Short mmCIF file of C-alpha atoms in Angstrom, two decimals:
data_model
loop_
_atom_site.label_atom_id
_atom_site.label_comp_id
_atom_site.label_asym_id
_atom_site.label_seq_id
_atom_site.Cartn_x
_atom_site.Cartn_y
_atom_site.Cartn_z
CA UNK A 1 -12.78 -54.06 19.96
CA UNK A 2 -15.10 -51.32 21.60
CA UNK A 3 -14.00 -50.72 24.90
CA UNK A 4 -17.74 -50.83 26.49
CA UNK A 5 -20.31 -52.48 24.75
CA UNK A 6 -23.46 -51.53 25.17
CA UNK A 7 -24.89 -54.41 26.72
CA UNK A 8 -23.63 -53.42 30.26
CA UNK A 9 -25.76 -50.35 29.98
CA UNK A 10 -29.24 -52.76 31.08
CA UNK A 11 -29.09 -52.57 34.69
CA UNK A 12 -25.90 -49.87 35.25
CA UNK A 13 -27.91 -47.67 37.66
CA UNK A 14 -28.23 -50.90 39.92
CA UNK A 15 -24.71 -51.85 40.37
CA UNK A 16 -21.62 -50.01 42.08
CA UNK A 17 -18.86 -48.67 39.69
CA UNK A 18 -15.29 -50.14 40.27
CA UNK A 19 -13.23 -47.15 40.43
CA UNK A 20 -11.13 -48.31 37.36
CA UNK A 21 -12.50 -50.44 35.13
CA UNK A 22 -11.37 -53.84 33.72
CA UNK A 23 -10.46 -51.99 30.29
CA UNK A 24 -8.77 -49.43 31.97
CA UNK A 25 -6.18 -51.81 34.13
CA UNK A 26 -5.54 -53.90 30.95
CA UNK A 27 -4.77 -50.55 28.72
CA UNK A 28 -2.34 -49.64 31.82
CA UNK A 29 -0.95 -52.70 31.95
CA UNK A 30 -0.27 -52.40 28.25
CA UNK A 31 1.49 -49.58 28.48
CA UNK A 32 3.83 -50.34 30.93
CA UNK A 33 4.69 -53.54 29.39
CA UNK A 34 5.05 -51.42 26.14
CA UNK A 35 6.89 -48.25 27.38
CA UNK A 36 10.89 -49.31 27.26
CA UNK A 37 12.50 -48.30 30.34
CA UNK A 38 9.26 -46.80 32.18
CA UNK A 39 8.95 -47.34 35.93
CA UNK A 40 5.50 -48.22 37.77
CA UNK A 41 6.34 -44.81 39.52
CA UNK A 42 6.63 -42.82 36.30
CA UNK A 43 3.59 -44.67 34.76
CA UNK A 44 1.48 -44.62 37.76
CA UNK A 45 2.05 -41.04 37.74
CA UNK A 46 0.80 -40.73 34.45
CA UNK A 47 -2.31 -42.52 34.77
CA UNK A 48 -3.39 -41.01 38.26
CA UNK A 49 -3.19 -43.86 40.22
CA UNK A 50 -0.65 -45.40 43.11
CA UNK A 51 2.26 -47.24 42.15
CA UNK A 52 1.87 -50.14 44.23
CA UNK A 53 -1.76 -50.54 42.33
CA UNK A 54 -0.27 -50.05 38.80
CA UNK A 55 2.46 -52.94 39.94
CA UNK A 56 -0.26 -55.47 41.27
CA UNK A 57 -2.20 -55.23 37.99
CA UNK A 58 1.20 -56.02 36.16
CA UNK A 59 2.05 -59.01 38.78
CA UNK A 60 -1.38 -60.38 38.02
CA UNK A 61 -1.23 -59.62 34.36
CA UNK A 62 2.07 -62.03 34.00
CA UNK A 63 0.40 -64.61 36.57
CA UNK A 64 -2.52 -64.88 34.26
CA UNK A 65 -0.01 -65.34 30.87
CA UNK A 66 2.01 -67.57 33.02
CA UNK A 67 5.38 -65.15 32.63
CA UNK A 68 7.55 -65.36 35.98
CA UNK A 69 6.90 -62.26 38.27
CA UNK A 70 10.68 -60.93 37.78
CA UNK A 71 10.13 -61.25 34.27
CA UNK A 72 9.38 -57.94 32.01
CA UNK A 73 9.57 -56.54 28.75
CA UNK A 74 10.81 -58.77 26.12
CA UNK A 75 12.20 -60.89 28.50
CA UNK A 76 14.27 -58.04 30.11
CA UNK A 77 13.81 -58.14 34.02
CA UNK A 78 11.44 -55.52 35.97
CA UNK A 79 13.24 -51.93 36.31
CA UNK A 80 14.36 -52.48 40.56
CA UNK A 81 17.61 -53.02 42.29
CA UNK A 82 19.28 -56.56 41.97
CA UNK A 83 19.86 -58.41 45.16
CA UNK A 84 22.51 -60.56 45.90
CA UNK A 85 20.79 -63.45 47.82
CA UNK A 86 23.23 -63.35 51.70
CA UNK A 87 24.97 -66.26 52.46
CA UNK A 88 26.23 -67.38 56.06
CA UNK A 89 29.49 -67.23 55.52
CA UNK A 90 31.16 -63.62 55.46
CA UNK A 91 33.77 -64.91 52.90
CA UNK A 92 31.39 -66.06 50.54
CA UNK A 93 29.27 -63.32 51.00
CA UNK A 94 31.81 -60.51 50.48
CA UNK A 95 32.75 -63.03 47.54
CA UNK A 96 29.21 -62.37 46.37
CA UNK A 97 29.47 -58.82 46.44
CA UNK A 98 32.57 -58.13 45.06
CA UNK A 99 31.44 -59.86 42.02
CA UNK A 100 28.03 -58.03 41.93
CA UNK A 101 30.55 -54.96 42.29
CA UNK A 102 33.07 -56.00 39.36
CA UNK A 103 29.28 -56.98 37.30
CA UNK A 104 27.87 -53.41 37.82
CA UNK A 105 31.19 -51.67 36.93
CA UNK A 106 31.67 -53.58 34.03
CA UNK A 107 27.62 -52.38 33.14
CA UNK A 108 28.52 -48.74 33.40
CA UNK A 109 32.10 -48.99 31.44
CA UNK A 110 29.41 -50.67 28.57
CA UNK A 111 27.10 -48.23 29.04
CA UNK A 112 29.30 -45.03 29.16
CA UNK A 113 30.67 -46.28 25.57
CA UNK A 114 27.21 -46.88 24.16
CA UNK A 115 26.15 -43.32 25.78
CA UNK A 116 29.13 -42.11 23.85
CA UNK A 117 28.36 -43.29 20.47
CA UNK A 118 24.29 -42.37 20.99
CA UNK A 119 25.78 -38.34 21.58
CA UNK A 120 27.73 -38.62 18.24
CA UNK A 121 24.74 -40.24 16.65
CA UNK A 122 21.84 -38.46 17.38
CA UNK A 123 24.45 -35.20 15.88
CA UNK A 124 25.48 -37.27 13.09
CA UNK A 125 21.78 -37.99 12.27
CA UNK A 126 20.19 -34.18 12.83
CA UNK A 127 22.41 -32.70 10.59
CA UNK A 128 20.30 -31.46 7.36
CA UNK A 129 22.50 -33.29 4.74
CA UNK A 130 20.85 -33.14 1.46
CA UNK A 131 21.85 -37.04 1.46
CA UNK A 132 20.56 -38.92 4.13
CA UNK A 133 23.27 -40.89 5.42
CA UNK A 134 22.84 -44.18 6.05
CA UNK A 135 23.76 -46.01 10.26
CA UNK A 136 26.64 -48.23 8.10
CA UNK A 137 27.88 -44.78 6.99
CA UNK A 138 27.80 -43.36 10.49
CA UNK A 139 29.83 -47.05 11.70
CA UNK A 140 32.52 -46.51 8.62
CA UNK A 141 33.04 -42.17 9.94
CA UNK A 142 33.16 -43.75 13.58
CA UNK A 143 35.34 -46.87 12.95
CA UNK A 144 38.43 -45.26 14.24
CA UNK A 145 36.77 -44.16 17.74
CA UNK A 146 35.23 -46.47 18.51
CA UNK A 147 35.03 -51.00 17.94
CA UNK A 148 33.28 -51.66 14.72
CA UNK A 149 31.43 -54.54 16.79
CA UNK A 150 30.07 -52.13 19.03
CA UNK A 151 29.13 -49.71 16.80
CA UNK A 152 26.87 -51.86 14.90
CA UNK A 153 25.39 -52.91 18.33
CA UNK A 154 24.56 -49.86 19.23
CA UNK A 155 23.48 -48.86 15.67
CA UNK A 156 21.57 -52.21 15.13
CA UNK A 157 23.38 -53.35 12.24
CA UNK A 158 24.62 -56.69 11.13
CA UNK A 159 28.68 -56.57 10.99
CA UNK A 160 28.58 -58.83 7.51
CA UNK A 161 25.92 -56.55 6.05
CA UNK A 162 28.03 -53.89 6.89
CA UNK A 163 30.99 -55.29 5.45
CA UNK A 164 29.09 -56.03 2.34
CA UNK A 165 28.16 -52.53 2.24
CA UNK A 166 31.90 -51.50 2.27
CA UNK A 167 32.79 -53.21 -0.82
CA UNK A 168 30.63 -51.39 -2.98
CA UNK A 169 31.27 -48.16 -2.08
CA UNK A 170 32.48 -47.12 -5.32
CA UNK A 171 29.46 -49.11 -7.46
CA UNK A 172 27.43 -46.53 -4.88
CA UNK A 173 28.97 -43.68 -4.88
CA UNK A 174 28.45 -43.55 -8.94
CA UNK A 175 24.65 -44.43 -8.32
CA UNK A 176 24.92 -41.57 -5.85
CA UNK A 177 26.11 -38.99 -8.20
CA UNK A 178 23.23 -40.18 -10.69
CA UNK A 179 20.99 -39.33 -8.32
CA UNK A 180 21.83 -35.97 -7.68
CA UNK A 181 21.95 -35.16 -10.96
CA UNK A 182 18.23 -36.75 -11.66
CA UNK A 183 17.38 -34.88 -8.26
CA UNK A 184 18.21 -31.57 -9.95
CA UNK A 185 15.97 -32.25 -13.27
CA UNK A 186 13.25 -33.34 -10.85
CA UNK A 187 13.25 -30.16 -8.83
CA UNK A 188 13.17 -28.28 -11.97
CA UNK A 189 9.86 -30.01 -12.87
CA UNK A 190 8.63 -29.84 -9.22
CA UNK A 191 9.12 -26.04 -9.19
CA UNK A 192 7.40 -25.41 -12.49
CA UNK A 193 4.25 -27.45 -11.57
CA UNK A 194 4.22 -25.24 -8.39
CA UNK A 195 5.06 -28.05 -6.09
CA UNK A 196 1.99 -29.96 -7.12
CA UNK A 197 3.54 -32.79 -9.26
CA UNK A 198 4.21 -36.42 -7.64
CA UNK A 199 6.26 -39.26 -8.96
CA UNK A 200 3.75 -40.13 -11.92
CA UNK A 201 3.43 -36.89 -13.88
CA UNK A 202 7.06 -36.12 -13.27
CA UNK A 203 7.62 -39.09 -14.74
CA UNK A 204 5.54 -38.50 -17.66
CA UNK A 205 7.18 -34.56 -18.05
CA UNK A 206 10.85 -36.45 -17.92
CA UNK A 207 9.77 -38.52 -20.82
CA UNK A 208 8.18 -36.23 -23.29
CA UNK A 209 11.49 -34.32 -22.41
CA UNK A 210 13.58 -37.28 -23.93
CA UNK A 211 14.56 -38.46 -20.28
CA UNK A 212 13.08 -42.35 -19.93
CA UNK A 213 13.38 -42.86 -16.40
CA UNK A 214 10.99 -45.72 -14.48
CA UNK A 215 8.88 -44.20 -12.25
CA UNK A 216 9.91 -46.62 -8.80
CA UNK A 217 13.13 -45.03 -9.54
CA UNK A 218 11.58 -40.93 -9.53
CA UNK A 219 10.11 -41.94 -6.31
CA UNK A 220 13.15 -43.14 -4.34
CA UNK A 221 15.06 -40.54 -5.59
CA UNK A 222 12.26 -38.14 -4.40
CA UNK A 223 11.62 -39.63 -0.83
CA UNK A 224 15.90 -39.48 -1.00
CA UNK A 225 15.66 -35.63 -1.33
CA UNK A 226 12.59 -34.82 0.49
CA UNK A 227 10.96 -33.83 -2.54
CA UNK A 228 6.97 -34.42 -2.20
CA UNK A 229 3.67 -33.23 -4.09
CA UNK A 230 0.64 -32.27 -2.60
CA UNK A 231 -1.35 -35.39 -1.35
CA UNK A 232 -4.64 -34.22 -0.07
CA UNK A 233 -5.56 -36.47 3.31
CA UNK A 234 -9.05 -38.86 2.83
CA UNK A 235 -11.39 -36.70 4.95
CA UNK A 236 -13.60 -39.15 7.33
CA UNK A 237 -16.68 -38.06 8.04
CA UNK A 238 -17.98 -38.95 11.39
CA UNK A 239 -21.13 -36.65 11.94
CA UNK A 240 -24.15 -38.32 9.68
CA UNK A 241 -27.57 -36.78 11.44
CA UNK A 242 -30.00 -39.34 11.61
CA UNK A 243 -33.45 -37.62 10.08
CA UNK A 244 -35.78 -39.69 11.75
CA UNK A 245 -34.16 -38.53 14.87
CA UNK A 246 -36.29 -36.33 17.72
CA UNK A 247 -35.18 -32.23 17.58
CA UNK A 248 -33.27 -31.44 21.07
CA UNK A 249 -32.69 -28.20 21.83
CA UNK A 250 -28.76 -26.45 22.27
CA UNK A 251 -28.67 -25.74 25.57
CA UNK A 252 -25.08 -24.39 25.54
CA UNK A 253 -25.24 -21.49 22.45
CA UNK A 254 -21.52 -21.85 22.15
CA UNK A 255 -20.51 -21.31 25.84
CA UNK A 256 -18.29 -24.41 27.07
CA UNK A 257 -17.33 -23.06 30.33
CA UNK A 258 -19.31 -24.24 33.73
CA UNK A 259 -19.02 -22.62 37.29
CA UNK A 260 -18.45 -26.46 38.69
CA UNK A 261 -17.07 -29.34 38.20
CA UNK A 262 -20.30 -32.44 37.05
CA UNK A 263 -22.29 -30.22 35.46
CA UNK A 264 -22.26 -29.67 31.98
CA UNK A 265 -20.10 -31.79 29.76
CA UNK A 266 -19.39 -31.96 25.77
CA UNK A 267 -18.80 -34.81 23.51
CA UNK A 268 -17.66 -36.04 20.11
CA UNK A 269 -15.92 -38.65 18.29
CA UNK A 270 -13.15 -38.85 15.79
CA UNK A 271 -11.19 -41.08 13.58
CA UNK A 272 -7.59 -42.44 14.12
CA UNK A 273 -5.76 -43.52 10.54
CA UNK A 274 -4.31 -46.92 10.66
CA UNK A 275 -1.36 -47.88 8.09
CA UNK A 276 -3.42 -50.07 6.32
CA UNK A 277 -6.00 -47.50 5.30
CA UNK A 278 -9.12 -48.51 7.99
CA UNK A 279 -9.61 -46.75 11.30
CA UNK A 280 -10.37 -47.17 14.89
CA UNK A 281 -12.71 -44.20 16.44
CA UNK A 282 -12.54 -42.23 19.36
CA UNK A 283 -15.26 -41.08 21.43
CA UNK A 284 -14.82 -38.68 24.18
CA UNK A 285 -16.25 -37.04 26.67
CA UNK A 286 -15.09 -33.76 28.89
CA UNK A 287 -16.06 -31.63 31.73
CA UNK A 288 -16.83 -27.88 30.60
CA UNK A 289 -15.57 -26.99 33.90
CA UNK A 290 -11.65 -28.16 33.67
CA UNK A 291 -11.96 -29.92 30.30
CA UNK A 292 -11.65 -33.05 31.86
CA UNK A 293 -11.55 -35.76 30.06
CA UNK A 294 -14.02 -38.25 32.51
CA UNK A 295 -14.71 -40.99 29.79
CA UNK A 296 -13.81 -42.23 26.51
CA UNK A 297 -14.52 -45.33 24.52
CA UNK A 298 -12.32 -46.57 21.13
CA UNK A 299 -13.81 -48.93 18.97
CA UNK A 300 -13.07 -50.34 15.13
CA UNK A 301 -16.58 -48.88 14.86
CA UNK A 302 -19.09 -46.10 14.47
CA UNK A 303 -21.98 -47.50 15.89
CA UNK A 304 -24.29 -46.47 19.16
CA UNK A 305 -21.91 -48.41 21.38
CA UNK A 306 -19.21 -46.14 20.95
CA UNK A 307 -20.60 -42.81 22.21
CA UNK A 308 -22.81 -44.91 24.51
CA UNK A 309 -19.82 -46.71 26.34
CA UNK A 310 -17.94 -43.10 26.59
CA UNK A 311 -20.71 -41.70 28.58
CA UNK A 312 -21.05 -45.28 30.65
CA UNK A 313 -16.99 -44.32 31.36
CA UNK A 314 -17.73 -40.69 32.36
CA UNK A 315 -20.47 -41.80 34.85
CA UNK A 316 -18.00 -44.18 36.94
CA UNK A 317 -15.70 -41.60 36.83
CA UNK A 318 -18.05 -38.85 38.24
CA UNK A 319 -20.05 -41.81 40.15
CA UNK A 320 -22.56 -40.72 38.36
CA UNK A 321 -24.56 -38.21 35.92
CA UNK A 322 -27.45 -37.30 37.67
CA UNK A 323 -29.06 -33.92 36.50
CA UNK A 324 -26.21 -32.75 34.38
CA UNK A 325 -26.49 -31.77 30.78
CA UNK A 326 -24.47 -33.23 27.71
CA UNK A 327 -23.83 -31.44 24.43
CA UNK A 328 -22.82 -33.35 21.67
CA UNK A 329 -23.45 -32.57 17.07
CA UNK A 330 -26.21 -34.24 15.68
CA UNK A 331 -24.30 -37.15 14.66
CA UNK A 332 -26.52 -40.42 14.01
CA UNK A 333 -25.52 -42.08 17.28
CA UNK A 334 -25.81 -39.31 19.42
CA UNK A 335 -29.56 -38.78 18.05
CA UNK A 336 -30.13 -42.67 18.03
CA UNK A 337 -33.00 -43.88 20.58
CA UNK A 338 -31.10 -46.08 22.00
CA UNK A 339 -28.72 -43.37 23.14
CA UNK A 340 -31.61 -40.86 24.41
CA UNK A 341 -32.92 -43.75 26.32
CA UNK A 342 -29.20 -44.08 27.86
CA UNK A 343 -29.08 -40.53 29.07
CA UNK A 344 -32.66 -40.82 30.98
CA UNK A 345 -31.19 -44.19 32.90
CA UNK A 346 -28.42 -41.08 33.78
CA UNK A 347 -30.30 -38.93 34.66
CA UNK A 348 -29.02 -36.65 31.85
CA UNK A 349 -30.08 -33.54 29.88
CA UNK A 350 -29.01 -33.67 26.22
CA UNK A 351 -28.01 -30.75 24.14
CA UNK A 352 -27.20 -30.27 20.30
CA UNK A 353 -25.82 -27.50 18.50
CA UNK A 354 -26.79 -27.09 15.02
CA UNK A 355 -26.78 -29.23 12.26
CA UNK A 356 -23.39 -28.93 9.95
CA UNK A 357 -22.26 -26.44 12.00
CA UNK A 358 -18.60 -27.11 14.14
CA UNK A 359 -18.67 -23.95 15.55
CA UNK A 360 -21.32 -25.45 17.99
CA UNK A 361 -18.87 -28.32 19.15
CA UNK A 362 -15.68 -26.01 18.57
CA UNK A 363 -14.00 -27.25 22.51
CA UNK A 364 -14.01 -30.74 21.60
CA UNK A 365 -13.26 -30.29 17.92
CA UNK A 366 -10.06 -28.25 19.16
CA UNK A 367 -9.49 -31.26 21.51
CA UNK A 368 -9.34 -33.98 19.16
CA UNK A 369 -6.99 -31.64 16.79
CA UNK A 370 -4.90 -31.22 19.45
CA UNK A 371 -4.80 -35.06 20.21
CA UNK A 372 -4.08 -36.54 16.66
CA UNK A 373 -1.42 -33.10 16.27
CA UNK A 374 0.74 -34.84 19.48
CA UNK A 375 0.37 -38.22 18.96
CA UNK A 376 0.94 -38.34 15.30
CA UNK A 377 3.15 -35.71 15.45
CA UNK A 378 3.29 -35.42 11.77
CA UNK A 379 2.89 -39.13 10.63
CA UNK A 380 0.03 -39.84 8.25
CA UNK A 381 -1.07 -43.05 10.53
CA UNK A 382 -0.76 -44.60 13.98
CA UNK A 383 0.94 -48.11 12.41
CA UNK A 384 -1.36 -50.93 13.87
CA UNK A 385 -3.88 -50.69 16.24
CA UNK A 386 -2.42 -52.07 19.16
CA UNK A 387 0.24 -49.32 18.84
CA UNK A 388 -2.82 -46.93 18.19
CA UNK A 389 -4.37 -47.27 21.14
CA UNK A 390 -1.55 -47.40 23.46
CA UNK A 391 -0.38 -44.10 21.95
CA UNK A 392 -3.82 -42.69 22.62
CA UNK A 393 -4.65 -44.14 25.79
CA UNK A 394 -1.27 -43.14 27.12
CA UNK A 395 -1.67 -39.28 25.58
CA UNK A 396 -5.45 -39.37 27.61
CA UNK A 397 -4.67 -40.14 30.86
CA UNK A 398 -1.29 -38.05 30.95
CA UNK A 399 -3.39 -35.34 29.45
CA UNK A 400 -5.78 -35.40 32.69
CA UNK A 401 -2.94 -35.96 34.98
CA UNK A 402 0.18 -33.79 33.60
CA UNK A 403 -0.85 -31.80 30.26
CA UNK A 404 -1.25 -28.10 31.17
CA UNK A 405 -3.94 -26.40 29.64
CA UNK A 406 -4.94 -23.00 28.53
CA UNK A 407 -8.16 -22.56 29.55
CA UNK A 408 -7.15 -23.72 33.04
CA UNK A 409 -4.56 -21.10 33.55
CA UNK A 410 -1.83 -23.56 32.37
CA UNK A 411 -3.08 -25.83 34.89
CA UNK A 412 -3.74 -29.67 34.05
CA UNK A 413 -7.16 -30.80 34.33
CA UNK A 414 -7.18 -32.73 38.06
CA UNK A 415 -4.54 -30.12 39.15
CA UNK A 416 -7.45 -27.25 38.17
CA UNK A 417 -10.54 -29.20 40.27
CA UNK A 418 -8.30 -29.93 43.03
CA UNK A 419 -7.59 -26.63 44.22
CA UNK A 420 -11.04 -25.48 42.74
CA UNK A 421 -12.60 -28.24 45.58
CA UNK A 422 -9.32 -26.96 48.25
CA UNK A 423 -10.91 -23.20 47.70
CA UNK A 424 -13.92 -24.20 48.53
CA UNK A 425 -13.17 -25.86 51.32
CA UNK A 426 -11.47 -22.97 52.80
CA UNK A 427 -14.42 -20.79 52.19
CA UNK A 428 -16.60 -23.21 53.86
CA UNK A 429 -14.52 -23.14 56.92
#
C-alpha cells in the first residue's frame, strides 16, 4: 500500500518527473468517483489542476474497468446537462422536448418535496432531546405532511419495518420509561466516580447496591444518554531513533520560516486510526516558506519507504531538491542509511532537532494535529482504509489549494507563493 516504494529511488536523478504522478491521478480519480454530487470543476479546483485533465483521467479510469463513459457513481450518470438527441422532423422533435420538459418538471416537483422534508429533518434531528429520536419517529410526527412512502425514501427506511415499529409503540414506550429511570441511577454513580466510571464498574456499583442489571444493557442505556467515562486514546509512537545512526547537526534551532520558496523544508510522519484497531501512516513533507505541503507518502507501514517516497513526491513537485536543507526528528527512518544516501542523490542537506524533544519539529507536529482534528472531526477512527485515505488525500490537496493559513496571512499555501513569485516579478521589472 505505500504510495512510492523505494525502488524507484535507483536511477530518479536520470529520468524526467511527470508533473502528477500515477498515484496521484488514481487518488483523484478516487475521489471524484467517491464524492456524491461533486463536479470535475469543483474537484479539479480542489486538487490544483484543470478540469478537462481531472475528466480525462476519469474517462480513462472507466475505459480501463470497462464502465460506459456516461456512466458514474453507483451507476448514477456523470453530473452534465441531458441532451435530447434532434430528430428531422420538427413534430417529433418538439415531441421530444416537451417530454424532456414534462421529465424535468416532474424532477423538481420530486425534489422540492424531498428538499422539504430534509429542512424539517435536519431540525428534527439537531434538537438536543435527551432521547434520541429515532428516523421512524421523525416519519410517524411527519405522516400527516407529508406521504408515508416518501418519507421513508427520503429517510431511508423500509415502509414494513416501519410499520412493525408502529405496533409496538406501547411495549416501547414502557422500555423507554425503564430507561430513564436506570439513566438517572447511572448518572448518580457517574457523578460520584467523578465521571471516570464506564459500563463495567457501574455495573459492578449497581449490584453491590441490590440493582442486578447486565452490563450490555448499562451500555446502551449509556451510549442512549450520552453518558461516557474517560477512555484514554492508545498513544502510537512513531519516532524510535535508531542508535547506530550517524549524529547530524539541527540546522534550523527552532526557526521554520524561509525567505523563499525550495529552500528549507520540514518533515514528519504520523499515524491514522483505522476501526479495526491497525493504522495506515502518513509522511509529509512542507515548505518552511508557505508551509506547503510538496510531497507526502501513506503507507500500512513504518518502514524507510515511507519517508523516502515523501521526499521522492516533494522533488517532482519542486522538480527537484538540489541544495536545499530538510529537517526532520531522529526517528529510525529518517536516520536510516538508506535514507541519508537518498538525500545525497537530491542533492539535500539534512537537519535534526534533538532527540525526544517536539519542540524541535513543533510546525509539522501542529500540522498533523491540525489534519487528524478536521478530518476526524471528533471520531476515534477513519472507518476503512480506502475511506482513510480518500479523506486525507482530499483534506491535502484542498489544504494547498483552498485552506487559509495563519502563518501566511490567512492566505492558502499556492495563493501565498504566487503573489510572493508576482512581487518579484514586478521588482525585477
Amino acid at each position: 500500500m505505500n504510495n512510492c516504494p523505494f525502488s524507484s529511488v535507483r536511477g530518479w536523478g536520470r529520468s524526467r518527473v511527470r508533473r502528477h504522478s500515477d498515484e496521484f491521478r488514481a487518488d483523484a480519480v478516487a475521489l471524484f468517483e467517491s464524492t456524491p454530487g461533486a463536479t470535475c470543476k469543483s474537484i479539479a479546483d480542489d486538487l490544483g489542476i484543470n478540469r478537462n485533465t481531472l475528466r480525462t483521467w476519469v474517462l480513462r479510469d472507466r475505459e480501463r474497468r470497462g464502465v460506459g463513459p456516461a456512466a458514474g457513481r453507483a451507476g448514477q450518470a456523470v453530473a452534465c446537462p441531458a441532451q435530447v438527441v434532434p430528430s428531422a422532423e420538427p413534430d417529433e422533435r418538439i415531441r421530444q422536448l416537451e417530454a424532456r420538459v414534462a421529465e424535468l418538471e416532474a424532477n423538481e416537483r420530486k425534489l422540492a418535496t424531498e428538499r422539504d422534508i430534509l429542512r424539517k429533518a435536519a431540525k428534527y434531528f439537531g434538537r438536543g432531546d435527551e432521547l434520541v429520536r429515532s428516523r421512524f419517529q421523525f416519519v410517524d410526527d411527519h405522516r400527516d405532511a407529508f406521504e408515508v412512502k416518501r418519507l421513508c425514501e427520503v429517510v431511508q427506511v423500509n415502509r414494513s419495518s416501519y410499520y412493525r415499529w408502529l405496533s409496538g409503540r406501547q411495549a416501547r414506550q414502557v422500555r423507554q420509561r425503564a430507561d430513564q429511570r436506570l439513566a438517572a441511577r447511572i448518572r448518580e454513580v457517574h457523578a460520584e466516580s467523578g465521571g471516570a466510571y464506564g459500563s463495567p464498574r457501574i455495573t459492578a456499583e449497581l449490584k453491590d447496591t441490590g440493582l442486578h442489571v447486565n452490563e450490555k444493557r448499562i451500555a446502551r442505556v449509556m451510549r442512549t444518554f450520552a453518558i461516557t467515562g474517560i477512555r484514554l486514546r492508545r498513544r502510537v509512537r512513531t519516532t524510535l531513533p535508531d542508535p547506530a545512526a550517524s549524529q547530524v547537526p539541527d540546522l534550523f534551532q527552532r526557526d521554520f520560516t524561509a525567505a523563499e520558496p525550495g529552500r528549507t523544508y520540514m518533515g514528519d510522519s504520523t499515524y491514522l486510526p483505522l476501526a479495526d484497531g491497525r493504522f495506515l501512516y502518513l509522511a509529509t513533507v512542507l515548505d518552511c516558506f508557505s508551509r506547503k505541503v510538496v510531497g507526502w507518502s501513506i503507507a500500512d507501514h513504518m518502514r524507510t519507504d515511507l519517508v523516502a517516497g515523501a521526499l521522492l513526491r516533494a522533488a517532482g513537485t519542486r522538480g527537484g531538491l538540489d541544495g536545499s536543507v530538510f529537517h526532520s526528528d531522529h526517528g529510525a527512518q529518517y536516520g536510516s542509511r538508506t535514507f541519508a544516501d537518498l538525500c545525497d542523490q537530491l542533492g539535500v542537506t539534512r537537519s535534526m532537532g534533538a532527540v525526544g524533544s517536539s519542540a524541535d519539529n513543533a510546525a509539522c507536529e501542529s500540522f498533523h494535529a491540525s489534519l487528524k482534528r478536521e478530518t476526524l472531526q471528533g471520531a476515534r477512527d477513519y472507518g476503512g482504509p480506502a475511506t482513510c485515505r480518500n479523506r486525507v488525500f482530499a483534506w491535502l490537496t484542498r489544504y494547498n489549494t483552498r485552506r487559509r493559513h495563519s502563518a501566511n496571512g490567512h492566505l492558502s499555501p499556492n495563493e501565498y507563493e504566487r503573489r510572493h513569485h508576482a512581487a518579484k516579478l514586478t521588482l525585477a521589472a
